[in-house]
Short mmCIF file of C-alpha atoms and ligand atoms in Angstrom, two decimals:
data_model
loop_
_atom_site.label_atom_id
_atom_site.label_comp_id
_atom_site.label_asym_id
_atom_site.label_seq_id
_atom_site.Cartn_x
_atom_site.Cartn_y
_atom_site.Cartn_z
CA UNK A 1 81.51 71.68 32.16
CA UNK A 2 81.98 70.74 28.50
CA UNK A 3 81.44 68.41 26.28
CA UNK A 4 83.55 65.77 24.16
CA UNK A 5 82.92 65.14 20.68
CA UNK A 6 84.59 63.08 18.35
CA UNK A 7 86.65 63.80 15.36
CA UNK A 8 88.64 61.21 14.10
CA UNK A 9 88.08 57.68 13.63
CA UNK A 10 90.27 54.51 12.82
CA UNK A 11 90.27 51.09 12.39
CA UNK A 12 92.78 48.07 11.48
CA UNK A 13 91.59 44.35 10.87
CA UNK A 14 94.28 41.31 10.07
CA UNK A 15 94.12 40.45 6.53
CA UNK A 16 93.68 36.95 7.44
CA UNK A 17 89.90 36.17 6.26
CA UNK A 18 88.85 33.06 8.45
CA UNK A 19 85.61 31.54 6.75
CA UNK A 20 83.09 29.29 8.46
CA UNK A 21 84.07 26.97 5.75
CA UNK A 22 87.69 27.01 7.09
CA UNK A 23 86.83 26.55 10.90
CA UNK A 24 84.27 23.47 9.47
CA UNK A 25 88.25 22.10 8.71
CA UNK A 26 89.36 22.34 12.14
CA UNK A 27 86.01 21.50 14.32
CA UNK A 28 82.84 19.68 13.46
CA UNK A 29 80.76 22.80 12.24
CA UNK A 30 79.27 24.21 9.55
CA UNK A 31 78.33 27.18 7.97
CA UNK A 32 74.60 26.85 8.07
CA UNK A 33 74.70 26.72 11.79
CA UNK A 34 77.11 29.48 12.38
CA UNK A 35 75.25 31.56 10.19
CA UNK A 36 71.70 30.74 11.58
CA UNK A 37 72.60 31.02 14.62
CA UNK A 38 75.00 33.82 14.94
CA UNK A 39 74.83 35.73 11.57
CA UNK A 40 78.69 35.25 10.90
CA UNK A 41 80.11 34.62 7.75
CA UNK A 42 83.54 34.96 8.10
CA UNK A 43 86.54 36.92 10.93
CA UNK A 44 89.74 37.88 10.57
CA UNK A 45 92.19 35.96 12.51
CA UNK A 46 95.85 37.60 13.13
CA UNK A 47 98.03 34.51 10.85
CA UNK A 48 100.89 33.20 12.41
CA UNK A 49 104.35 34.58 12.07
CA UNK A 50 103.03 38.09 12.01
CA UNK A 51 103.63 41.01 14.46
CA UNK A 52 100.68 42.03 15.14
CA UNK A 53 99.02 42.21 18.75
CA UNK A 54 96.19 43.73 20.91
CA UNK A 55 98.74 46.76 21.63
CA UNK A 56 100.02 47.28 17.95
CA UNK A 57 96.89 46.74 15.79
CA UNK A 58 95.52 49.56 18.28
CA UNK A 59 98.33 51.69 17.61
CA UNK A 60 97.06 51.18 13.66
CA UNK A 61 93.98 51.82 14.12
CA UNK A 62 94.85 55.17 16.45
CA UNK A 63 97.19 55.67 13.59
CA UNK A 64 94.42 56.62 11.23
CA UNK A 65 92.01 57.96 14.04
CA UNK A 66 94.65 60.76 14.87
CA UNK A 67 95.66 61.73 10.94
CA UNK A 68 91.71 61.69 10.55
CA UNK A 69 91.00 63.90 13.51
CA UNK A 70 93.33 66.46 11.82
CA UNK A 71 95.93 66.54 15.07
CA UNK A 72 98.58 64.95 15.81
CA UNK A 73 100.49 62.50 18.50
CA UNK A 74 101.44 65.56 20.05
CA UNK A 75 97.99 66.80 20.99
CA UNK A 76 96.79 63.84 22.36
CA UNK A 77 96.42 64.51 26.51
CA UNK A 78 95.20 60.96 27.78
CA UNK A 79 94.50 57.36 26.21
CA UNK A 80 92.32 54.80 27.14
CA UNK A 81 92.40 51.46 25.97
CA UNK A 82 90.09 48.85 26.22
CA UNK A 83 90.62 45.15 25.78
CA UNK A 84 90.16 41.72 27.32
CA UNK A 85 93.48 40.33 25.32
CA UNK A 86 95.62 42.33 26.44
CA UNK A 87 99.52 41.88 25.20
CA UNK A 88 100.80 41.43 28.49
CA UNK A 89 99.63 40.40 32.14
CA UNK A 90 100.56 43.71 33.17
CA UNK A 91 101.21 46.21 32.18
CA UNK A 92 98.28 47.25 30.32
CA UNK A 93 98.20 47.99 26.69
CA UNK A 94 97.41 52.06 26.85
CA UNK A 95 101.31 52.05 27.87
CA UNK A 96 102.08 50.47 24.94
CA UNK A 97 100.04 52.97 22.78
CA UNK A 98 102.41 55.91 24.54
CA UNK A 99 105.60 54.11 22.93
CA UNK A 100 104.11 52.68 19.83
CA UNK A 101 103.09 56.24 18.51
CA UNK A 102 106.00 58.02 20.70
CA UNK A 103 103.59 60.48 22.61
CA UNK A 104 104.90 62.26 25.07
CA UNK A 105 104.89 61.04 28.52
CA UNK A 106 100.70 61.32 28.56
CA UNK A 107 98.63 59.21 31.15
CA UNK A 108 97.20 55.74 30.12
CA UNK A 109 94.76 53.49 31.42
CA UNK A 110 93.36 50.02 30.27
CA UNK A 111 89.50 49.55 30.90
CA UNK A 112 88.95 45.42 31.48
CA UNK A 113 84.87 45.70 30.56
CA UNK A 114 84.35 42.77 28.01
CA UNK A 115 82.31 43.87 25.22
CA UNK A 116 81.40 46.51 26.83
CA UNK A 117 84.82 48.38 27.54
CA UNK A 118 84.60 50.65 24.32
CA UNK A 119 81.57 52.11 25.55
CA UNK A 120 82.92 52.08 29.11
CA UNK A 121 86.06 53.68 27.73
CA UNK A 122 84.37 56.23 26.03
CA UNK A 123 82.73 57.51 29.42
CA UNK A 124 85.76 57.55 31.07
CA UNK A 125 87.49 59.34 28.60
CA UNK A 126 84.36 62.19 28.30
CA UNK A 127 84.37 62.57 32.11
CA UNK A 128 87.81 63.71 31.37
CA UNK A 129 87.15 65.91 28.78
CA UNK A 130 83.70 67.25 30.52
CA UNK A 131 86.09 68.56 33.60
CA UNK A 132 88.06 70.19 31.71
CA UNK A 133 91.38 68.07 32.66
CA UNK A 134 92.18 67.14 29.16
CA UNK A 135 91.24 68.28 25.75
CA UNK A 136 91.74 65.62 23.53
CA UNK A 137 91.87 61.95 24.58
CA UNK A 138 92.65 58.90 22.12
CA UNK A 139 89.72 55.96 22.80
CA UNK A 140 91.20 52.46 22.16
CA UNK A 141 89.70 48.77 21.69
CA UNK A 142 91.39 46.43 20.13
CA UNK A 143 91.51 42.18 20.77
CA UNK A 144 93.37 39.50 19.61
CA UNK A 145 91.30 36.52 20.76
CA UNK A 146 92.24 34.07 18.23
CA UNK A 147 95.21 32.96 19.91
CA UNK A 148 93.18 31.92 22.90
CA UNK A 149 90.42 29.87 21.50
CA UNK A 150 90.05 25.92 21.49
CA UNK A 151 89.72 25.41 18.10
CA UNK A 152 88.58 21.92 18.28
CA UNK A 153 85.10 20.34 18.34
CA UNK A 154 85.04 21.05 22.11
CA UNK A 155 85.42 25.32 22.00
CA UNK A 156 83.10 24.98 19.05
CA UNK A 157 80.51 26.98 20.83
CA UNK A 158 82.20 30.15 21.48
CA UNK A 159 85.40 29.63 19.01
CA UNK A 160 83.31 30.56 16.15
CA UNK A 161 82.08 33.63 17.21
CA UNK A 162 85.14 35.48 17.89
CA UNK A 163 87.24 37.47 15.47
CA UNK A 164 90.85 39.85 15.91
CA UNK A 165 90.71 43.70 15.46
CA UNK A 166 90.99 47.29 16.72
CA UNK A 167 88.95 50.17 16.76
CA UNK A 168 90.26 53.95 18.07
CA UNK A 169 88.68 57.21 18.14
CA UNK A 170 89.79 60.94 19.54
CA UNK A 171 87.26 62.28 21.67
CA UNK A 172 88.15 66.00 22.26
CA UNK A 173 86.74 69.09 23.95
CA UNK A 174 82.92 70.34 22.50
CA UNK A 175 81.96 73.89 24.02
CA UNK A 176 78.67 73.89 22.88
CA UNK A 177 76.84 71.41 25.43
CA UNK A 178 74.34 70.27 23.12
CA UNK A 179 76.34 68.25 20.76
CA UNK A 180 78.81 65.75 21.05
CA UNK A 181 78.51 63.08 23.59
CA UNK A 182 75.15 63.79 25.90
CA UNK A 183 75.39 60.96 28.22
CA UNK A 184 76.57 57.60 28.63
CA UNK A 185 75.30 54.88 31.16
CA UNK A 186 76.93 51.75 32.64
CA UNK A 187 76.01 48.90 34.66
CA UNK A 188 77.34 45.69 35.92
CA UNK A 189 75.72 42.61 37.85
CA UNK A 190 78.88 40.12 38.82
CA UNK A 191 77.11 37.62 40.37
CA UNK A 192 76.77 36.29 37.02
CA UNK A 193 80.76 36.68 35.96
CA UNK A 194 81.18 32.89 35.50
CA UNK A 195 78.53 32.68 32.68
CA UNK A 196 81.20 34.09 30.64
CA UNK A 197 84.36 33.88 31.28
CA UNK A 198 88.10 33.04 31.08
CA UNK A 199 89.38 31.67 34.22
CA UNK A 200 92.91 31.03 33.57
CA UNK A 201 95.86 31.95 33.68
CA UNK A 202 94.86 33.96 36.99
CA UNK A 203 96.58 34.85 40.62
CA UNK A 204 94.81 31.88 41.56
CA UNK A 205 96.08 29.87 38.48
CA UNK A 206 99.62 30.46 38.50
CA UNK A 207 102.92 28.76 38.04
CA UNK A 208 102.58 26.04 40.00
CA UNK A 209 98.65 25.01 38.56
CA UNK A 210 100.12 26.04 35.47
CA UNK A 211 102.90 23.55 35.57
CA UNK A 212 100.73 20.76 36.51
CA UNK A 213 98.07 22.10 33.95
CA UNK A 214 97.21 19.16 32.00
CA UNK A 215 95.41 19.03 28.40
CA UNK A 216 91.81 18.75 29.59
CA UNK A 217 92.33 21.87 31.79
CA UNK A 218 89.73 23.96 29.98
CA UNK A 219 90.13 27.02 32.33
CA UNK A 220 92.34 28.96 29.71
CA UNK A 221 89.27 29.27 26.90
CA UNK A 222 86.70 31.38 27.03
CA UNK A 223 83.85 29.74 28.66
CA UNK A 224 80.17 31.13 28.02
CA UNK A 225 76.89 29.68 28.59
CA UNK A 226 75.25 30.99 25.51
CA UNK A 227 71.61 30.86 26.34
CA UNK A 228 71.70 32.58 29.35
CA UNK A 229 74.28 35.21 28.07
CA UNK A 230 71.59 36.14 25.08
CA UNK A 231 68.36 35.73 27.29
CA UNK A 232 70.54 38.77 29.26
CA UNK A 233 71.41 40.85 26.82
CA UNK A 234 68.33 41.43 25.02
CA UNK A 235 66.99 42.71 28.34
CA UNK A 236 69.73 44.86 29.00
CA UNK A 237 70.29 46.44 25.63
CA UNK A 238 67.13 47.62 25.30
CA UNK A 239 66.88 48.65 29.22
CA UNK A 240 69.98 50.97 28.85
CA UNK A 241 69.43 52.36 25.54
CA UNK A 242 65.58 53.66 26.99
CA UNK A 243 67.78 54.89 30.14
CA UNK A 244 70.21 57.15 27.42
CA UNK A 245 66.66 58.27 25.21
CA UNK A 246 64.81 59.12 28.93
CA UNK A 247 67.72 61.05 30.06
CA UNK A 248 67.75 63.27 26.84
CA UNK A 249 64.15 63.31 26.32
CA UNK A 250 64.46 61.95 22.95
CA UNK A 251 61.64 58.92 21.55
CA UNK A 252 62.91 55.92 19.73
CA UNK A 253 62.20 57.92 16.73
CA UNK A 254 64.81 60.36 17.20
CA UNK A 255 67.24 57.28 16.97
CA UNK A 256 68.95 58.30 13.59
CA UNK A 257 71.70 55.59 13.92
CA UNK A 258 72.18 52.31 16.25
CA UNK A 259 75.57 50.90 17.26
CA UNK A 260 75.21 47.58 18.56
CA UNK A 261 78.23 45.86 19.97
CA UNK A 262 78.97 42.92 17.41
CA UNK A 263 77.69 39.81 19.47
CA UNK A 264 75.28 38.06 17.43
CA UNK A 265 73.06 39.09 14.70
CA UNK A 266 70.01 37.78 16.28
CA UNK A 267 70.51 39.61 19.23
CA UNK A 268 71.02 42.92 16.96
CA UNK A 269 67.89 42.56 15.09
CA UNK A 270 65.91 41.84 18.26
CA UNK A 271 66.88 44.98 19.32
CA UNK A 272 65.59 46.42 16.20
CA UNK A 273 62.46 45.34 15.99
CA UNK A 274 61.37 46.04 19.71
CA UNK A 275 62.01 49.80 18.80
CA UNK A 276 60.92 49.48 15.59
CA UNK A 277 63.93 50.59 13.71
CA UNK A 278 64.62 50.12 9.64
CA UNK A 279 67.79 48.51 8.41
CA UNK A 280 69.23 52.13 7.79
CA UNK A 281 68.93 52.65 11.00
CA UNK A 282 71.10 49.70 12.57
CA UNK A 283 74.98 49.15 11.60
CA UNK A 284 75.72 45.59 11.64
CA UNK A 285 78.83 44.13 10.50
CA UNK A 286 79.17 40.88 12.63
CA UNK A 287 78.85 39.41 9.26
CA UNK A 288 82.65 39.97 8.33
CA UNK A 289 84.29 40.32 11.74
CA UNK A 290 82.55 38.39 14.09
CA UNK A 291 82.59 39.27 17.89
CA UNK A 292 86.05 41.45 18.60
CA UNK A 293 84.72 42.37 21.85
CA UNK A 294 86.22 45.95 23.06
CA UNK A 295 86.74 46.39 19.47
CA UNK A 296 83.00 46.05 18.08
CA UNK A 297 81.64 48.45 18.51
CA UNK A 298 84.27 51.14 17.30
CA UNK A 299 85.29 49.43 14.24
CA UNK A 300 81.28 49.09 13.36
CA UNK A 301 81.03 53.19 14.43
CA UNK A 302 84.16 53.81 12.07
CA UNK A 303 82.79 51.81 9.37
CA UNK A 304 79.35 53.43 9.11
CA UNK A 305 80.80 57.10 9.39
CA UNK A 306 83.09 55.70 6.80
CA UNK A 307 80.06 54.48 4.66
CA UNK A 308 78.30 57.87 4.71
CA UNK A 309 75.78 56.57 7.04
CA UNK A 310 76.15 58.62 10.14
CA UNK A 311 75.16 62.58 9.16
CA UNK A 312 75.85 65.79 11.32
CA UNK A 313 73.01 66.59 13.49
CA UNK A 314 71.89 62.43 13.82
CA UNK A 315 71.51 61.00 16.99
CA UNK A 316 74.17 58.24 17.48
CA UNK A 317 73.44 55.76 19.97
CA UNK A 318 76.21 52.90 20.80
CA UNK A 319 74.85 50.02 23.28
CA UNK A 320 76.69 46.86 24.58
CA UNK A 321 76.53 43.96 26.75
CA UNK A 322 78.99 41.44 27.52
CA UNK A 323 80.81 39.59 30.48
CA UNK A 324 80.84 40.60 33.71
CA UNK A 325 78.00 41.07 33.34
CA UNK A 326 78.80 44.88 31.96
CA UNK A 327 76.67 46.77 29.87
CA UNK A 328 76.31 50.29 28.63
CA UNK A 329 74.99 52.49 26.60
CA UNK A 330 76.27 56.45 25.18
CA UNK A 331 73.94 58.92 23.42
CA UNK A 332 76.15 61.10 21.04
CA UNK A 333 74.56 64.21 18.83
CA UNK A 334 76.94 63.63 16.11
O1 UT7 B 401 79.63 39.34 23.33
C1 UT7 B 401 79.26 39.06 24.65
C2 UT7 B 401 77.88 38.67 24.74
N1 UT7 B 401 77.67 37.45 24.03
C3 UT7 B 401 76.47 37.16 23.61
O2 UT7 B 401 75.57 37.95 23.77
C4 UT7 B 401 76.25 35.79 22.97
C5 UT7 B 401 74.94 35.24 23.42
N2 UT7 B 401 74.70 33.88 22.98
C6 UT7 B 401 74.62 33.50 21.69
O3 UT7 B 401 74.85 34.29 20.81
C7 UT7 B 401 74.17 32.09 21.38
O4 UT7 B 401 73.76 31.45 22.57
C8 UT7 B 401 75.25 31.22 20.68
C9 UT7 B 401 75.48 31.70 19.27
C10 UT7 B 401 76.55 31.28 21.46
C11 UT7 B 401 74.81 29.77 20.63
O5 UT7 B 401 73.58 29.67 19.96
P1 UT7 B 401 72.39 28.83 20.60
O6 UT7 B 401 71.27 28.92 19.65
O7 UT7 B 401 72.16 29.33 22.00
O8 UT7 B 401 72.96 27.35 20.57
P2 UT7 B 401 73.25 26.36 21.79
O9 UT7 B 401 74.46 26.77 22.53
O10 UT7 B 401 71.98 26.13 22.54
O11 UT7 B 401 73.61 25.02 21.01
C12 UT7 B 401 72.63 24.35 20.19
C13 UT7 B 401 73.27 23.11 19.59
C14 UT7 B 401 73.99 22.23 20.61
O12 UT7 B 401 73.79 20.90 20.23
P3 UT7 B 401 72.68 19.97 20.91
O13 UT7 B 401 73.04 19.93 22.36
O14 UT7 B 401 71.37 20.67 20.67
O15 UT7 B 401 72.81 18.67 20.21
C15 UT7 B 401 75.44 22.59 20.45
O16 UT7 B 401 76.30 21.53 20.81
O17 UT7 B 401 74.30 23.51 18.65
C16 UT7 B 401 75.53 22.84 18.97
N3 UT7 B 401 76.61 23.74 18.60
C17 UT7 B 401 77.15 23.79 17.38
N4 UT7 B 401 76.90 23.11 16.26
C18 UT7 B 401 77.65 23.40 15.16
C19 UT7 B 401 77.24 24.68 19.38
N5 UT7 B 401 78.17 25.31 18.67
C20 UT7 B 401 78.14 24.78 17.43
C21 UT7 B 401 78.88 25.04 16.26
N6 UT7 B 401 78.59 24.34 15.15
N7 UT7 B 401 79.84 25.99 16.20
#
C-alpha cells in the first residue's frame, strides 16, 4: 500500500467582486447582518457575458495545480471532480476536464457530496493512489452557484452566502507511509437531505413540470433551513475531526493547521475554540469568497500554502459538512 501526497495546488476565482453592499441593491439586506451572522464581506460572482463555468474555471484552477506540481497533462492518470453546479445534467464535469486540458483518454468521475465533495474527492482519489492503480490523480472542486440563486428578498437567506470558484490539487504516489495523506473519514445521514437542498430541475421535475413551472415555483433555489443545518455541523465537525486525531493517535495539539470548509465564520470559530486552537492555527477566508461549496475548502488549502502558512512536517487537517447530510474529515502530514 502507499500513500498519496500532494504537490501542486491551484485555484481560479471570477474577478467579479460582489459586496454585501451590492446584494443590499438587489434584496432587502445589509451588511451588518451578513457580516454578523455569517462573517462574509464580499464573493465573487461569474459576470454575465463571460465564459466561464463549473467545468472551465476548474480546468484554471487544475491549470496552475499541474504547472505547480512540476508535471504535466500528460502524467495525470485519473481526475476527480467535485461539484454540486455542475455544467451539464450529465455528463459530469471530470469529462470536461479530459478535453479542456487535452489529457489523454484518462478516467473521470464527478463526486455529488455538497460541501463536502472536496474532501470526499480527495479519499477517493487516495484510495486510488494507496492501491497502487494510479500514480498521480488531479482533485477538482469548482461551483458556479450564482446563476442559481433567487436574488430577491425571498432567497435572501441562503443567496448571500454563496460565492463562484474552483479549487484543484494533484495528489500523487508517497512511498514513505508516514507522510502524505494518513486517513480520511466520511459520513452521511440522508434522512435529513431536504434541510438543504435543491429540488429542481430533477427526474421527477422534468419537462412537463417544467413547462407548467410557474414563478412562485421555488424548487429550483437552494433551499436550507439554516438553524438546523448549523446546530448539525458544529456536532459533526468536531465529531469527525476527533475520529481523524484518534485514528492517528495525535492530540488536538498536534493540529498545526485547520481547514474548515467555508460555511460560516461562526461555525469556524466554534470549532476553534472547542479545541482550543489560535488564529494561526485556523485558515478562514469566507470573508472574501463566501460559501463555494466543493470548492472551499481547496481554494482556502491553496491559499494558506500560498501564504506560507502550511510548513513541511505540520499536521494538516481539512473538515467539512454540508448537504446530504455529508461530512468528512482527512488528516494529511504535509
Ligand atoms: O455549507 C453547508 C452547510 N451550511 C451551513 O453550515 C450553514 C448553517 N447555517 C447558517 O450559517 C445560518 O443559519 C445562516 C447564516 C444561514 C442564517 O443565520 P441565522 O442566525 O440562523 O438566521 P435566521 O435564518 O434564523 O434568520 C434570522 C432573521 C430572520 O428574520 P426574523 O424571522 O427573525 O424576523 C430572517 O428573515 O434574519 C432574517 N434574514 C436576513 N436579514 C437580512 C435572513 N437572511 C437575511 C439577510 N439579510 N440576508
Amino acid at each position: 500500500m502507499y500513500n498519496s501526497k500532494i504537490i501542486g495546488l491551484g485555484k481560479y476565482v471570477p474577478e467579479n467582486v460582489v459586496t454585501n453592499e451590492d446584494l443590499s441593491k438587489m434584496m432587502d439586506t445589509n451588511d451588518a447582518w451578513i457580516q454578523e451572522r455569517t462573517g462574509i464581506q464580499e464573493r465573487r460572482w461569474i459576470k454575465e457575458g463571460t465564459d466561464d463555468t463549473s467545468a472551465i474555471m476548474g480546468a484554471k484552477a487544475s491549470r496552475m495545480a499541474i504547472e505547480r506540481s512540476g508535471l504535466t497533462k500528460d502524467d495525470i492518470d485519473f481526475i476527480v471532480f467535485a461539484t454540486m453546479t455542475p455544467d451539464y445534467y450529465f455528463p459530469g464535469c471530470g469529462v470536461q476536464i479530459q478535453d479542456l486540458l487535452d489529457m489523454k483518454n484518462v478516467g473521470a468521475i464527478d463526486i455529488r457530496n455538497q460541501c463536502s465533495g472536496f474532501v470526499y474527492a480527495i479519499s477517493v482519489a487516495d484510495q486510488f493512489i494507496k492501491t497502487g492503480m494510479y500514480k498521480n490523480v488531479l482533485v477538482v472542486g469548482a461551483e458556479y452557484h450564482s446563476n442559481g440563486l433567487d436574488k430577491t428578498t425571498r432567497g435572501r437567506g441562503v443567496t448571500v452566502i454563496f460565492g463562484d470558484g474552483a479549487g484543484a490539487c494533484v495528489l500523487s504516489r508517497e512511498e514513505d507511509n508516514t507522510k502524505g495523506i494518513l486517513s480520511t473519514h466520511l459520513h452521511s445521514e440522508g434522512k435529513y437531505a431536504d434541510k438543504l437542498i435543491v429540488e429542481s430541475p430533477s427526474i421527477k421535475h422534468w419537462v412537463p413540470q417544467i413547462l407548467e413551472s410557474k414563478e412562485e415555483d421555488l424548487s429550483y433555489f437552494p433551499y436550507m433551513d439554516g438553524t438546523f443545518v448549523f446546530k448539525h455541523a458544529v456536532v459533526r465537525f468536531s465529531e469527525v475531526i476527533i475520529e481523524g486525531l484518534i485514528k492517528n493517535g495525535l492530540n488536538k495539539e498536534d493540529i498545526d493547521m485547520l481547514i474548515p470548509h467555508q460555511a460560516n465564520l461562526r461555525i469556524a470559530q466554534f470549532i476553534q475554540k472547542k479545541f482550543a486552537l489560535r488564529d494561526d492555527q485556523v485558515f478562514n477566508n469566507i470573508q472574501k469568497y463566501g460559501n463555494t461549496t466543493a470548492a472551499s475548502v481547496i481554494i482556502a488549502l491553496t491559499e494558506a500554502w500560498e501564504e506560507g502558512k502550511i510548513k513541511p512536517g505540520g499536521n494538516v487537517v481539512l473538515a467539512a459538512f454540508g448537504s446530504g447530510f455529508t461530512w468528512a474529515s482527512a488528516i494529511i502530514k504535509w
